[in-house]
Tab-separated table of N, CA and C in Angstrom:
chain	number	residue	atom	x	y	z
R	1	MET	N	0.839	-1.189	0.000
R	1	MET	CA	0.000	0.000	0.000
R	1	MET	C	0.877	1.242	0.000
R	2	GLU	N	0.559	2.158	-0.887
R	2	GLU	CA	1.340	3.393	-1.012
R	2	GLU	C	0.754	4.477	-0.108
R	3	VAL	N	1.634	5.166	0.586
R	3	VAL	CA	1.202	6.266	1.449
R	3	VAL	C	1.072	7.512	0.581
R	4	THR	N	-0.107	8.100	0.583
R	4	THR	CA	-0.337	9.263	-0.268
R	4	THR	C	0.206	10.522	0.387
R	5	PRO	N	0.543	11.512	-0.433
R	5	PRO	CA	1.025	12.782	0.114
R	5	PRO	C	0.018	13.448	1.053
R	6	VAL	N	-1.268	13.246	0.801
R	6	VAL	CA	-2.291	13.858	1.662
R	6	VAL	C	-2.209	13.289	3.077
R	7	ILE	N	-1.995	11.981	3.183
R	7	ILE	CA	-1.875	11.357	4.504
R	7	ILE	C	-0.623	11.868	5.218
R	8	ILE	N	0.487	11.940	4.495
R	8	ILE	CA	1.730	12.450	5.088
R	8	ILE	C	1.544	13.891	5.546
R	9	PHE	N	0.912	14.708	4.706
R	9	PHE	CA	0.666	16.106	5.067
R	9	PHE	C	-0.221	16.190	6.308
R	10	GLY	N	-1.252	15.370	6.359
R	10	GLY	CA	-2.139	15.344	7.525
R	10	GLY	C	-1.407	14.949	8.799
R	11	ILE	N	-0.533	13.957	8.682
R	11	ILE	CA	0.256	13.534	9.843
R	11	ILE	C	1.171	14.666	10.302
R	12	LEU	N	1.784	15.371	9.350
R	12	LEU	CA	2.663	16.491	9.707
R	12	LEU	C	1.896	17.623	10.382
R	13	VAL	N	0.685	17.916	9.903
R	13	VAL	CA	-0.139	18.954	10.543
R	13	VAL	C	-0.499	18.528	11.965
R	14	PHE	N	-0.875	17.257	12.115
R	14	PHE	CA	-1.182	16.746	13.455
R	14	PHE	C	0.035	16.861	14.372
R	15	LEU	N	1.209	16.442	13.867
R	15	LEU	CA	2.428	16.521	14.676
R	15	LEU	C	2.780	17.963	15.023
R	16	ALA	N	2.549	18.885	14.087
R	16	ALA	CA	2.830	20.301	14.366
R	16	ALA	C	1.985	20.792	15.533
R	17	HIS	N	0.715	20.430	15.554
R	17	HIS	CA	-0.158	20.819	16.674
R	17	HIS	C	0.260	20.117	17.970
R	18	LEU	N	0.609	18.852	17.859
R	18	LEU	CA	1.076	18.111	19.032
R	18	LEU	C	2.349	18.744	19.597
R	19	PHE	N	3.295	19.075	18.713
R	19	PHE	CA	4.552	19.675	19.157
R	19	PHE	C	4.336	21.068	19.735
R	20	ALA	N	3.368	21.817	19.204
R	20	ALA	CA	3.047	23.134	19.773
R	20	ALA	C	2.533	22.970	21.201
R	21	GLY	N	1.727	21.942	21.430
R	21	GLY	CA	1.253	21.659	22.787
R	21	GLY	C	2.384	21.243	23.710
R	22	ILE	N	3.300	20.439	23.185
R	22	ILE	CA	4.468	20.030	23.974
R	22	ILE	C	5.309	21.252	24.325
R	23	PHE	N	5.468	22.168	23.355
R	23	PHE	CA	6.258	23.375	23.598
R	23	PHE	C	5.650	24.235	24.695
R	24	SER	N	4.328	24.355	24.694
R	24	SER	CA	3.683	25.196	25.708
R	24	SER	C	3.856	24.621	27.119
R	25	ARG	N	4.060	23.309	27.217
R	25	ARG	CA	4.241	22.699	28.542
R	25	ARG	C	5.708	22.529	28.927
R	26	THR	N	6.562	22.200	27.961
R	26	THR	CA	7.951	21.853	28.290
R	26	THR	C	8.972	22.881	27.828
R	27	LYS	N	8.564	23.815	26.971
R	27	LYS	CA	9.456	24.816	26.368
R	27	LYS	C	10.480	24.196	25.419
R	28	ILE	N	10.235	22.967	24.948
R	28	ILE	CA	11.040	22.382	23.877
R	28	ILE	C	10.442	22.900	22.574
R	29	PRO	N	11.208	23.661	21.786
R	29	PRO	CA	10.645	24.306	20.595
R	29	PRO	C	10.060	23.307	19.604
R	30	ASP	N	8.840	23.586	19.161
R	30	ASP	CA	8.189	22.728	18.176
R	30	ASP	C	8.933	22.749	16.849
R	31	VAL	N	9.562	23.868	16.533
R	31	VAL	CA	10.318	23.986	15.289
R	31	VAL	C	11.472	22.984	15.282
R	32	LEU	N	12.120	22.804	16.408
R	32	LEU	CA	13.227	21.854	16.512
R	32	LEU	C	12.747	20.434	16.221
R	33	LEU	N	11.618	20.057	16.793
R	33	LEU	CA	11.089	18.709	16.571
R	33	LEU	C	10.669	18.511	15.111
R	34	LEU	N	10.055	19.529	14.510
R	34	LEU	CA	9.683	19.432	13.092
R	34	LEU	C	10.924	19.378	12.200
R	35	PHE	N	11.954	20.110	12.587
R	35	PHE	CA	13.215	20.092	11.847
R	35	PHE	C	13.821	18.688	11.861
R	36	ILE	N	13.795	18.045	13.011
R	36	ILE	CA	14.322	16.682	13.133
R	36	ILE	C	13.521	15.718	12.257
R	37	ILE	N	12.196	15.866	12.240
R	37	ILE	CA	11.365	15.022	11.370
R	37	ILE	C	11.718	15.266	9.906
R	38	GLY	N	11.938	16.533	9.550
R	38	GLY	CA	12.338	16.851	8.179
R	38	GLY	C	13.640	16.183	7.787
R	39	ILE	N	14.602	16.174	8.684
R	39	ILE	CA	15.880	15.508	8.407
R	39	ILE	C	15.674	14.002	8.260
R	40	LEU	N	14.834	13.432	9.122
R	40	LEU	CA	14.567	11.992	9.044
R	40	LEU	C	13.864	11.622	7.739
R	41	LEU	N	12.871	12.420	7.335
R	41	LEU	CA	12.117	12.116	6.113
R	41	LEU	C	12.894	12.461	4.845
R	42	GLY	N	13.776	13.429	4.931
R	42	GLY	CA	14.506	13.880	3.757
R	42	GLY	C	15.839	13.190	3.581
R	43	PRO	N	16.902	13.841	4.028
R	43	PRO	CA	18.249	13.330	3.757
R	43	PRO	C	18.539	11.932	4.312
R	44	LEU	N	18.010	11.593	5.478
R	44	LEU	CA	18.363	10.295	6.067
R	44	LEU	C	17.628	9.123	5.434
R	45	SER	N	16.331	9.264	5.181
R	45	SER	CA	15.574	8.128	4.643
R	45	SER	C	15.286	8.250	3.149
R	46	GLY	N	15.303	9.461	2.626
R	46	GLY	CA	15.012	9.657	1.207
R	46	GLY	C	13.535	9.575	0.866
R	47	ILE	N	12.667	9.555	1.868
R	47	ILE	CA	11.223	9.483	1.620
R	47	ILE	C	10.738	10.748	0.915
R	48	ALA	N	11.223	11.890	1.351
R	48	ALA	CA	10.841	13.166	0.739
R	48	ALA	C	12.081	13.816	0.138
R	49	THR	N	11.955	14.258	-1.105
R	49	THR	CA	13.051	14.954	-1.783
R	49	THR	C	12.534	16.293	-2.293
R	50	PRO	N	13.434	17.218	-2.608
R	50	PRO	CA	12.973	18.497	-3.160
R	50	PRO	C	12.131	18.331	-4.426
R	51	ALA	N	12.388	17.281	-5.193
R	51	ALA	CA	11.612	17.046	-6.414
R	51	ALA	C	10.145	16.770	-6.105
R	52	HIS	N	9.854	16.212	-4.930
R	52	HIS	CA	8.466	15.943	-4.560
R	52	HIS	C	7.655	17.226	-4.420
R	53	PHE	N	8.316	18.304	-4.087
R	53	PHE	CA	7.602	19.565	-3.897
R	53	PHE	C	7.455	20.340	-5.199
R	54	GLY	N	8.257	19.992	-6.203
R	54	GLY	CA	8.154	20.615	-7.513
R	54	GLY	C	8.242	22.122	-7.456
R	55	SER	N	7.466	22.766	-8.307
R	55	SER	CA	7.485	24.230	-8.358
R	55	SER	C	6.618	24.841	-7.270
R	56	VAL	N	5.846	24.034	-6.560
R	56	VAL	CA	4.959	24.539	-5.513
R	56	VAL	C	5.732	24.862	-4.235
R	57	GLY	N	6.816	24.150	-3.968
R	57	GLY	CA	7.581	24.324	-2.740
R	57	GLY	C	8.020	25.753	-2.472
R	58	PRO	N	8.745	26.386	-3.410
R	58	PRO	CA	9.181	27.765	-3.172
R	58	PRO	C	8.017	28.745	-3.009
R	59	VAL	N	6.947	28.541	-3.756
R	59	VAL	CA	5.778	29.426	-3.634
R	59	VAL	C	5.147	29.264	-2.252
R	60	PHE	N	4.997	28.029	-1.817
R	60	PHE	CA	4.406	27.756	-0.508
R	60	PHE	C	5.239	28.364	0.616
R	61	THR	N	6.563	28.194	0.553
R	61	THR	CA	7.415	28.740	1.613
R	61	THR	C	7.392	30.261	1.615
R	62	THR	N	7.339	30.876	0.445
R	62	THR	CA	7.271	32.334	0.372
R	62	THR	C	5.970	32.847	0.966
R	63	ILE	N	4.863	32.224	0.603
R	63	ILE	CA	3.558	32.642	1.141
R	63	ILE	C	3.527	32.460	2.654
R	64	THR	N	4.068	31.355	3.135
R	64	THR	CA	4.103	31.106	4.580
R	64	THR	C	4.891	32.187	5.303
R	65	LEU	N	6.064	32.534	4.779
R	65	LEU	CA	6.886	33.566	5.412
R	65	LEU	C	6.199	34.926	5.380
R	66	VAL	N	5.557	35.254	4.269
R	66	VAL	CA	4.831	36.527	4.168
R	66	VAL	C	3.717	36.590	5.208
R	67	ILE	N	2.975	35.510	5.368
R	67	ILE	CA	1.881	35.490	6.355
R	67	ILE	C	2.430	35.636	7.772
R	68	ILE	N	3.519	34.941	8.083
R	68	ILE	CA	4.121	35.043	9.419
R	68	ILE	C	4.567	36.472	9.698
R	69	LEU	N	5.267	37.092	8.743
R	69	LEU	CA	5.758	38.459	8.943
R	69	LEU	C	4.607	39.455	9.026
R	70	PHE	N	3.609	39.307	8.168
R	70	PHE	CA	2.466	40.220	8.177
R	70	PHE	C	1.719	40.141	9.506
R	71	GLU	N	1.460	38.917	9.948
R	71	GLU	CA	0.716	38.728	11.191
R	71	GLU	C	1.492	39.263	12.393
R	72	SER	N	2.812	39.087	12.391
R	72	SER	CA	3.597	39.615	13.516
R	72	SER	C	3.690	41.130	13.458
R	73	GLY	N	3.697	41.707	12.265
R	73	GLY	CA	3.727	43.164	12.132
R	73	GLY	C	2.452	43.816	12.617
R	74	ILE	N	1.337	43.151	12.426
R	74	ILE	CA	0.055	43.686	12.892
R	74	ILE	C	0.041	43.805	14.414
R	75	GLY	N	0.708	42.883	15.091
R	75	GLY	CA	0.685	42.868	16.552
R	75	GLY	C	1.727	43.747	17.224
R	76	LEU	N	2.540	44.469	16.442
R	76	LEU	CA	3.578	45.311	17.044
R	76	LEU	C	3.011	46.664	17.462
R	77	PRO	N	3.127	47.018	18.735
R	77	PRO	CA	2.694	48.349	19.170
R	77	PRO	C	3.653	49.420	18.630
R	78	ILE	N	3.104	50.518	18.103
R	78	ILE	CA	3.912	51.570	17.488
R	78	ILE	C	4.887	52.189	18.484
R	79	ASP	N	4.451	52.459	19.709
R	79	ASP	CA	5.355	53.082	20.679
R	79	ASP	C	6.516	52.147	21.017
R	80	SER	N	6.257	50.866	21.089
R	80	SER	CA	7.313	49.892	21.334
R	80	SER	C	8.261	49.827	20.138
R	81	LEU	N	7.708	49.981	18.950
R	81	LEU	CA	8.501	49.973	17.724
R	81	LEU	C	9.483	51.141	17.706
R	82	ARG	N	9.008	52.328	18.067
R	82	ARG	CA	9.872	53.513	18.101
R	82	ARG	C	11.004	53.348	19.109
R	83	LYS	N	10.676	52.849	20.288
R	83	LYS	CA	11.683	52.682	21.343
R	83	LYS	C	12.734	51.632	20.960
R	84	ALA	N	12.315	50.628	20.246
R	84	ALA	CA	13.192	49.482	19.986
R	84	ALA	C	14.068	49.637	18.749
R	85	MET	N	13.797	50.609	17.893
R	85	MET	CA	14.469	50.669	16.599
R	85	MET	C	15.993	50.782	16.716
R	86	ARG	N	16.492	51.673	17.547
R	86	ARG	CA	17.943	51.871	17.651
R	86	ARG	C	18.622	50.590	18.152
R	87	ARG	N	18.082	50.008	19.205
R	87	ARG	CA	18.691	48.790	19.748
R	87	ARG	C	18.554	47.620	18.774
R	88	THR	N	17.474	47.608	18.017
R	88	THR	CA	17.291	46.549	17.026
R	88	THR	C	18.363	46.625	15.950
R	89	LEU	N	18.610	47.820	15.449
R	89	LEU	CA	19.624	47.975	14.403
R	89	LEU	C	21.009	47.584	14.920
R	90	LEU	N	21.316	47.945	16.152
R	90	LEU	CA	22.600	47.565	16.741
R	90	LEU	C	22.689	46.045	16.901
R	91	LEU	N	21.662	45.438	17.466
R	91	LEU	CA	21.645	43.986	17.660
R	91	LEU	C	21.740	43.254	16.326
R	92	THR	N	20.970	43.690	15.352
R	92	THR	CA	20.962	43.034	14.045
R	92	THR	C	22.324	43.131	13.382
R	93	SER	N	22.908	44.320	13.399
R	93	SER	CA	24.219	44.509	12.768
R	93	SER	C	25.279	43.640	13.429
R	94	LEU	N	25.350	43.703	14.750
R	94	LEU	CA	26.354	42.900	15.459
R	94	LEU	C	26.129	41.408	15.236
R	95	ASN	N	24.894	40.966	15.360
R	95	ASN	CA	24.568	39.552	15.204
R	95	ASN	C	24.891	39.065	13.794
R	96	PHE	N	24.432	39.786	12.795
R	96	PHE	CA	24.606	39.337	11.416
R	96	PHE	C	26.077	39.320	11.016
R	97	PHE	N	26.774	40.432	11.240
R	97	PHE	CA	28.157	40.508	10.775
R	97	PHE	C	29.089	39.600	11.577
R	98	ALA	N	28.873	39.479	12.877
R	98	ALA	CA	29.694	38.560	13.671
R	98	ALA	C	29.464	37.117	13.218
R	99	THR	N	28.211	36.756	13.013
R	99	THR	CA	27.898	35.402	12.544
R	99	THR	C	28.489	35.166	11.166
R	100	MET	N	28.353	36.160	10.283
R	100	MET	CA	28.864	36.012	8.928
R	100	MET	C	30.382	35.814	8.934
R	101	VAL	N	31.095	36.586	9.735
R	101	VAL	CA	32.552	36.464	9.788
R	101	VAL	C	32.968	35.121	10.396
R	102	VAL	N	32.390	34.764	11.525
R	102	VAL	CA	32.772	33.511	12.194
R	102	VAL	C	32.449	32.305	11.311
R	103	VAL	N	31.248	32.272	10.754
R	103	VAL	CA	30.856	31.142	9.900
R	103	VAL	C	31.686	31.129	8.618
R	104	GLY	N	31.907	32.294	8.017
R	104	GLY	CA	32.702	32.368	6.791
R	104	GLY	C	34.120	31.865	6.987
R	105	VAL	N	34.780	32.321	8.040
R	105	VAL	CA	36.149	31.876	8.321
R	105	VAL	C	36.170	30.382	8.645
R	106	THR	N	35.197	29.921	9.421
R	106	THR	CA	35.132	28.496	9.773
R	106	THR	C	34.951	27.630	8.529
R	107	ILE	N	34.040	28.027	7.654
R	107	ILE	CA	33.813	27.260	6.421
R	107	ILE	C	35.052	27.289	5.542
R	108	TRP	N	35.655	28.452	5.411
R	108	TRP	CA	36.839	28.603	4.568
R	108	TRP	C	37.978	27.717	5.064
R	109	LEU	N	38.207	27.707	6.386
R	109	LEU	CA	39.319	26.940	6.939
R	109	LEU	C	39.031	25.439	7.035
R	110	SER	N	37.759	25.059	7.121
R	110	SER	CA	37.446	23.641	7.326
R	110	SER	C	36.990	22.916	6.062
R	111	THR	N	36.830	23.640	4.972
R	111	THR	CA	36.430	23.001	3.714
R	111	THR	C	37.374	23.446	2.608
R	112	ASP	N	37.112	22.955	1.418
R	112	ASP	CA	37.934	23.370	0.287
R	112	ASP	C	37.296	24.516	-0.507
R	113	LEU	N	36.298	25.168	0.083
R	113	LEU	CA	35.677	26.315	-0.584
R	113	LEU	C	36.621	27.508	-0.562
R	114	GLU	N	36.616	28.256	-1.644
R	114	GLU	CA	37.408	29.488	-1.668
R	114	GLU	C	36.697	30.547	-0.822
R	115	PRO	N	37.420	31.566	-0.363
R	115	PRO	CA	36.835	32.540	0.572
R	115	PRO	C	35.542	33.192	0.091
R	116	LYS	N	35.477	33.584	-1.176
R	116	LYS	CA	34.259	34.280	-1.628
R	116	LYS	C	33.027	33.377	-1.552
R	117	ARG	N	33.194	32.098	-1.831
R	117	ARG	CA	32.051	31.179	-1.720
R	117	ARG	C	31.730	30.867	-0.257
R	118	ALA	N	32.761	30.772	0.568
R	118	ALA	CA	32.542	30.533	2.000
R	118	ALA	C	31.773	31.695	2.616
R	119	PHE	N	32.129	32.917	2.221
R	119	PHE	CA	31.433	34.074	2.784
R	119	PHE	C	30.050	34.268	2.164
R	120	MET	N	29.856	33.814	0.929
R	120	MET	CA	28.509	33.840	0.361
R	120	MET	C	27.604	32.905	1.161
R	121	LEU	N	28.107	31.718	1.467
R	121	LEU	CA	27.338	30.773	2.282
R	121	LEU	C	27.087	31.340	3.677
R	122	SER	N	28.095	31.990	4.249
R	122	SER	CA	27.911	32.565	5.589
R	122	SER	C	26.904	33.706	5.568
R	123	ALA	N	26.822	34.440	4.456
R	123	ALA	CA	25.801	35.494	4.341
R	123	ALA	C	24.404	34.883	4.286
R	124	ILE	N	24.285	33.730	3.662
R	124	ILE	CA	22.984	33.068	3.566
R	124	ILE	C	22.499	32.601	4.934
R	125	VAL	N	23.396	32.089	5.759
R	125	VAL	CA	22.991	31.560	7.068
R	125	VAL	C	23.247	32.541	8.213
R	126	GLY	N	23.599	33.781	7.894
R	126	GLY	CA	23.997	34.753	8.912
R	126	GLY	C	22.892	35.343	9.752
R	127	GLY	N	21.659	35.159	9.387
R	127	GLY	CA	20.562	35.776	10.135
R	127	GLY	C	19.670	34.754	10.813
R	128	THR	N	18.883	35.251	11.750
R	128	THR	CA	17.900	34.385	12.396
R	128	THR	C	16.617	34.407	11.571
R	129	SER	N	15.979	33.290	11.437
R	129	SER	CA	14.803	33.179	10.577
R	129	SER	C	13.530	33.615	11.296
R	130	PRO	N	12.761	34.519	10.674
R	130	PRO	CA	11.475	34.890	11.269
R	130	PRO	C	10.536	33.697	11.429
R	131	ALA	N	10.649	32.721	10.540
R	131	ALA	CA	9.778	31.544	10.629
R	131	ALA	C	10.051	30.741	11.895
R	132	VAL	N	11.237	30.882	12.464
R	132	VAL	CA	11.572	30.196	13.711
R	132	VAL	C	11.360	31.118	14.904
R	133	VAL	N	11.862	32.351	14.799
R	133	VAL	CA	11.860	33.285	15.932
R	133	VAL	C	10.448	33.715	16.327
R	134	ILE	N	9.625	34.080	15.366
R	134	ILE	CA	8.307	34.650	15.674
R	134	ILE	C	7.395	33.654	16.399
R	135	PRO	N	7.278	32.402	15.935
R	135	PRO	CA	6.456	31.461	16.718
R	135	PRO	C	6.998	31.222	18.132
R	136	LEU	N	8.323	31.214	18.285
R	136	LEU	CA	8.896	31.041	19.622
R	136	LEU	C	8.555	32.221	20.525
R	137	ILE	N	8.650	33.427	19.988
R	137	ILE	CA	8.363	34.635	20.769
R	137	ILE	C	6.916	34.634	21.242
R	138	LYS	N	6.017	34.188	20.386
R	138	LYS	CA	4.594	34.187	20.746
R	138	LYS	C	4.310	33.267	21.931
R	139	GLN	N	5.108	32.234	22.097
R	139	GLN	CA	4.886	31.277	23.178
R	139	GLN	C	5.546	31.689	24.492
R	140	LEU	N	6.531	32.573	24.409
R	140	LEU	CA	7.263	32.975	25.609
R	140	LEU	C	6.668	34.239	26.205
R	141	LYS	N	6.735	34.357	27.502
R	141	LYS	CA	6.270	35.570	28.172
R	141	LYS	C	7.423	36.566	28.164
R	142	MET	N	7.247	37.648	27.391
R	142	MET	CA	8.297	38.653	27.243
R	142	MET	C	7.689	40.038	27.316
R	143	GLN	N	8.541	41.025	27.598
R	143	GLN	CA	8.096	42.410	27.556
R	143	GLN	C	7.895	42.810	26.100
R	144	ASP	N	7.021	43.807	25.880
R	144	ASP	CA	6.726	44.251	24.516
R	144	ASP	C	7.977	44.690	23.771
R	145	GLU	N	8.836	45.450	24.448
R	145	GLU	CA	10.019	45.967	23.763
R	145	GLU	C	10.968	44.842	23.355
R	146	SER	N	11.174	43.866	24.213
R	146	SER	CA	12.036	42.726	23.876
R	146	SER	C	11.447	41.929	22.720
R	147	ARG	N	10.154	41.713	22.761
R	147	ARG	CA	9.467	40.996	21.686
R	147	ARG	C	9.625	41.756	20.365
R	148	THR	N	9.437	43.071	20.417
R	148	THR	CA	9.555	43.903	19.219
R	148	THR	C	10.967	43.839	18.656
R	149	ILE	N	11.967	43.941	19.524
R	149	ILE	CA	13.360	43.887	19.069
R	149	ILE	C	13.641	42.567	18.358
R	150	LEU	N	13.204	41.468	18.919
R	150	LEU	CA	13.479	40.164	18.311
R	150	LEU	C	12.738	39.973	16.991
R	151	ILE	N	11.505	40.445	16.912
R	151	ILE	CA	10.753	40.337	15.655
R	151	ILE	C	11.420	41.170	14.568
R	152	LEU	N	11.767	42.413	14.902
R	152	LEU	CA	12.432	43.276	13.924
R	152	LEU	C	13.802	42.726	13.541
R	153	GLU	N	14.534	42.210	14.521
R	153	GLU	CA	15.868	41.668	14.245
R	153	GLU	C	15.792	40.513	13.259
R	154	SER	N	14.824	39.641	13.430
R	154	SER	CA	14.725	38.506	12.513
R	154	SER	C	14.326	38.960	11.111
R	155	GLY	N	13.437	39.948	11.022
R	155	GLY	CA	13.033	40.458	9.710
R	155	GLY	C	14.155	41.201	9.007
R	156	ILE	N	14.832	42.096	9.727
R	156	ILE	CA	15.939	42.856	9.135
R	156	ILE	C	17.104	41.920	8.818
R	157	GLY	N	17.349	40.947	9.686
R	157	GLY	CA	18.406	39.972	9.433
R	157	GLY	C	18.158	39.183	8.159
R	158	ASP	N	16.905	38.845	7.893
R	158	ASP	CA	16.560	38.161	6.642
R	158	ASP	C	16.907	39.024	5.433
R	159	VAL	N	16.599	40.307	5.530
R	159	VAL	CA	16.919	41.234	4.437
R	159	VAL	C	18.434	41.290	4.232
R	160	LEU	N	19.195	41.388	5.319
R	160	LEU	CA	20.655	41.422	5.207
R	160	LEU	C	21.192	40.141	4.575
R	161	CYS	N	20.619	39.001	4.930
R	161	CYS	CA	21.038	37.731	4.326
R	161	CYS	C	20.871	37.773	2.811
R	162	ILE	N	19.725	38.233	2.368
R	162	ILE	CA	19.447	38.286	0.933
R	162	ILE	C	20.367	39.280	0.241
R	163	VAL	N	20.492	40.480	0.799
R	163	VAL	CA	21.307	41.530	0.176
R	163	VAL	C	22.766	41.092	0.063
R	164	PHE	N	23.336	40.573	1.140
R	164	PHE	CA	24.747	40.196	1.100
R	164	PHE	C	24.988	38.943	0.270
R	165	ALA	N	24.085	37.986	0.291
R	165	ALA	CA	24.242	36.801	-0.558
R	165	ALA	C	24.206	37.198	-2.031
R	166	LEU	N	23.273	38.080	-2.394
R	166	LEU	CA	23.209	38.548	-3.780
R	166	LEU	C	24.423	39.395	-4.140
R	167	ALA	N	24.932	40.183	-3.186
R	167	ALA	CA	26.132	40.983	-3.446
R	167	ALA	C	27.332	40.077	-3.724
R	168	PHE	N	27.493	39.021	-2.935
R	168	PHE	CA	28.587	38.076	-3.185
R	168	PHE	C	28.396	37.367	-4.525
R	169	LEU	N	27.159	37.039	-4.869
R	169	LEU	CA	26.876	36.389	-6.146
R	169	LEU	C	27.220	37.310	-7.310
R	170	GLU	N	26.799	38.570	-7.222
R	170	GLU	CA	27.105	39.535	-8.281
R	170	GLU	C	28.607	39.788	-8.377
R	171	ALA	N	29.291	39.843	-7.239
R	171	ALA	CA	30.748	40.015	-7.254
R	171	ALA	C	31.409	38.836	-7.958
R	172	GLN	N	30.906	37.638	-7.708
R	172	GLN	CA	31.439	36.448	-8.371
R	172	GLN	C	31.212	36.525	-9.880
R	173	LYS	N	30.023	36.958	-10.290
R	173	LYS	CA	29.732	37.103	-11.723
R	173	LYS	C	30.657	38.129	-12.358
R	174	LEU	N	30.903	39.228	-11.653
R	174	LEU	CA	31.765	40.289	-12.163
R	174	LEU	C	33.193	39.784	-12.321
R	175	VAL	N	33.682	39.043	-11.346
R	175	VAL	CA	35.029	38.472	-11.427
R	175	VAL	C	35.111	37.514	-12.609
R	176	ASN	N	34.105	36.676	-12.791
R	176	ASN	CA	34.083	35.739	-13.920
R	176	ASN	C	34.032	36.478	-15.244
R	177	PHE	N	33.282	37.585	-15.314
R	177	PHE	CA	33.166	38.370	-16.541
R	177	PHE	C	34.527	38.939	-16.928
R	178	PHE	N	35.232	39.535	-15.961
R	178	PHE	CA	36.524	40.139	-16.271
R	178	PHE	C	37.601	39.086	-16.512
R	179	ALA	N	37.423	37.891	-15.971
R	179	ALA	CA	38.376	36.811	-16.215
R	179	ALA	C	38.279	36.322	-17.655
R	180	LEU	N	37.077	36.426	-18.245
R	180	LEU	CA	36.881	35.995	-19.632
R	180	LEU	C	37.385	37.030	-20.624
R	181	ALA	N	37.439	38.291	-20.210
R	181	ALA	CA	37.823	39.376	-21.123
R	181	ALA	C	39.300	39.382	-21.397
């Protein structure tokens, strides 16, 4: 008997709700448990591959991220937003660039990647994901300003990841262009 994608999807939705309940009682992040299931179903067992998601996968993930960011933006108090902006920019800058440098140097020294590719990869993973941070923040009891800082940091960090990854990509294209000339 073949397991249909609908059954697998239903099981994953059920597990997501179950893990959210576990998180509310134990503070073990539901995202971590879903991530582990993803690793088990994907790379370790080969049950799910990127080809299974086809062209729908990127669209679905984009829509999901947009909904998460939109919904979290609606809940941000304006006065808390004003107070948190300066500290958010400082936190985001320090977090992103420190992570990018440490990860870039580590990848460069521990693999055979050249520095520009190592730092492109570090730019991609240099920020905290709103898809992870925002659901965690909603479950934790925090002050408004701290919550606002973390939500903004994850959103701005995502933008920095995209901008710097694309900058490294364009720099690589430019180097390749002049190497051909």
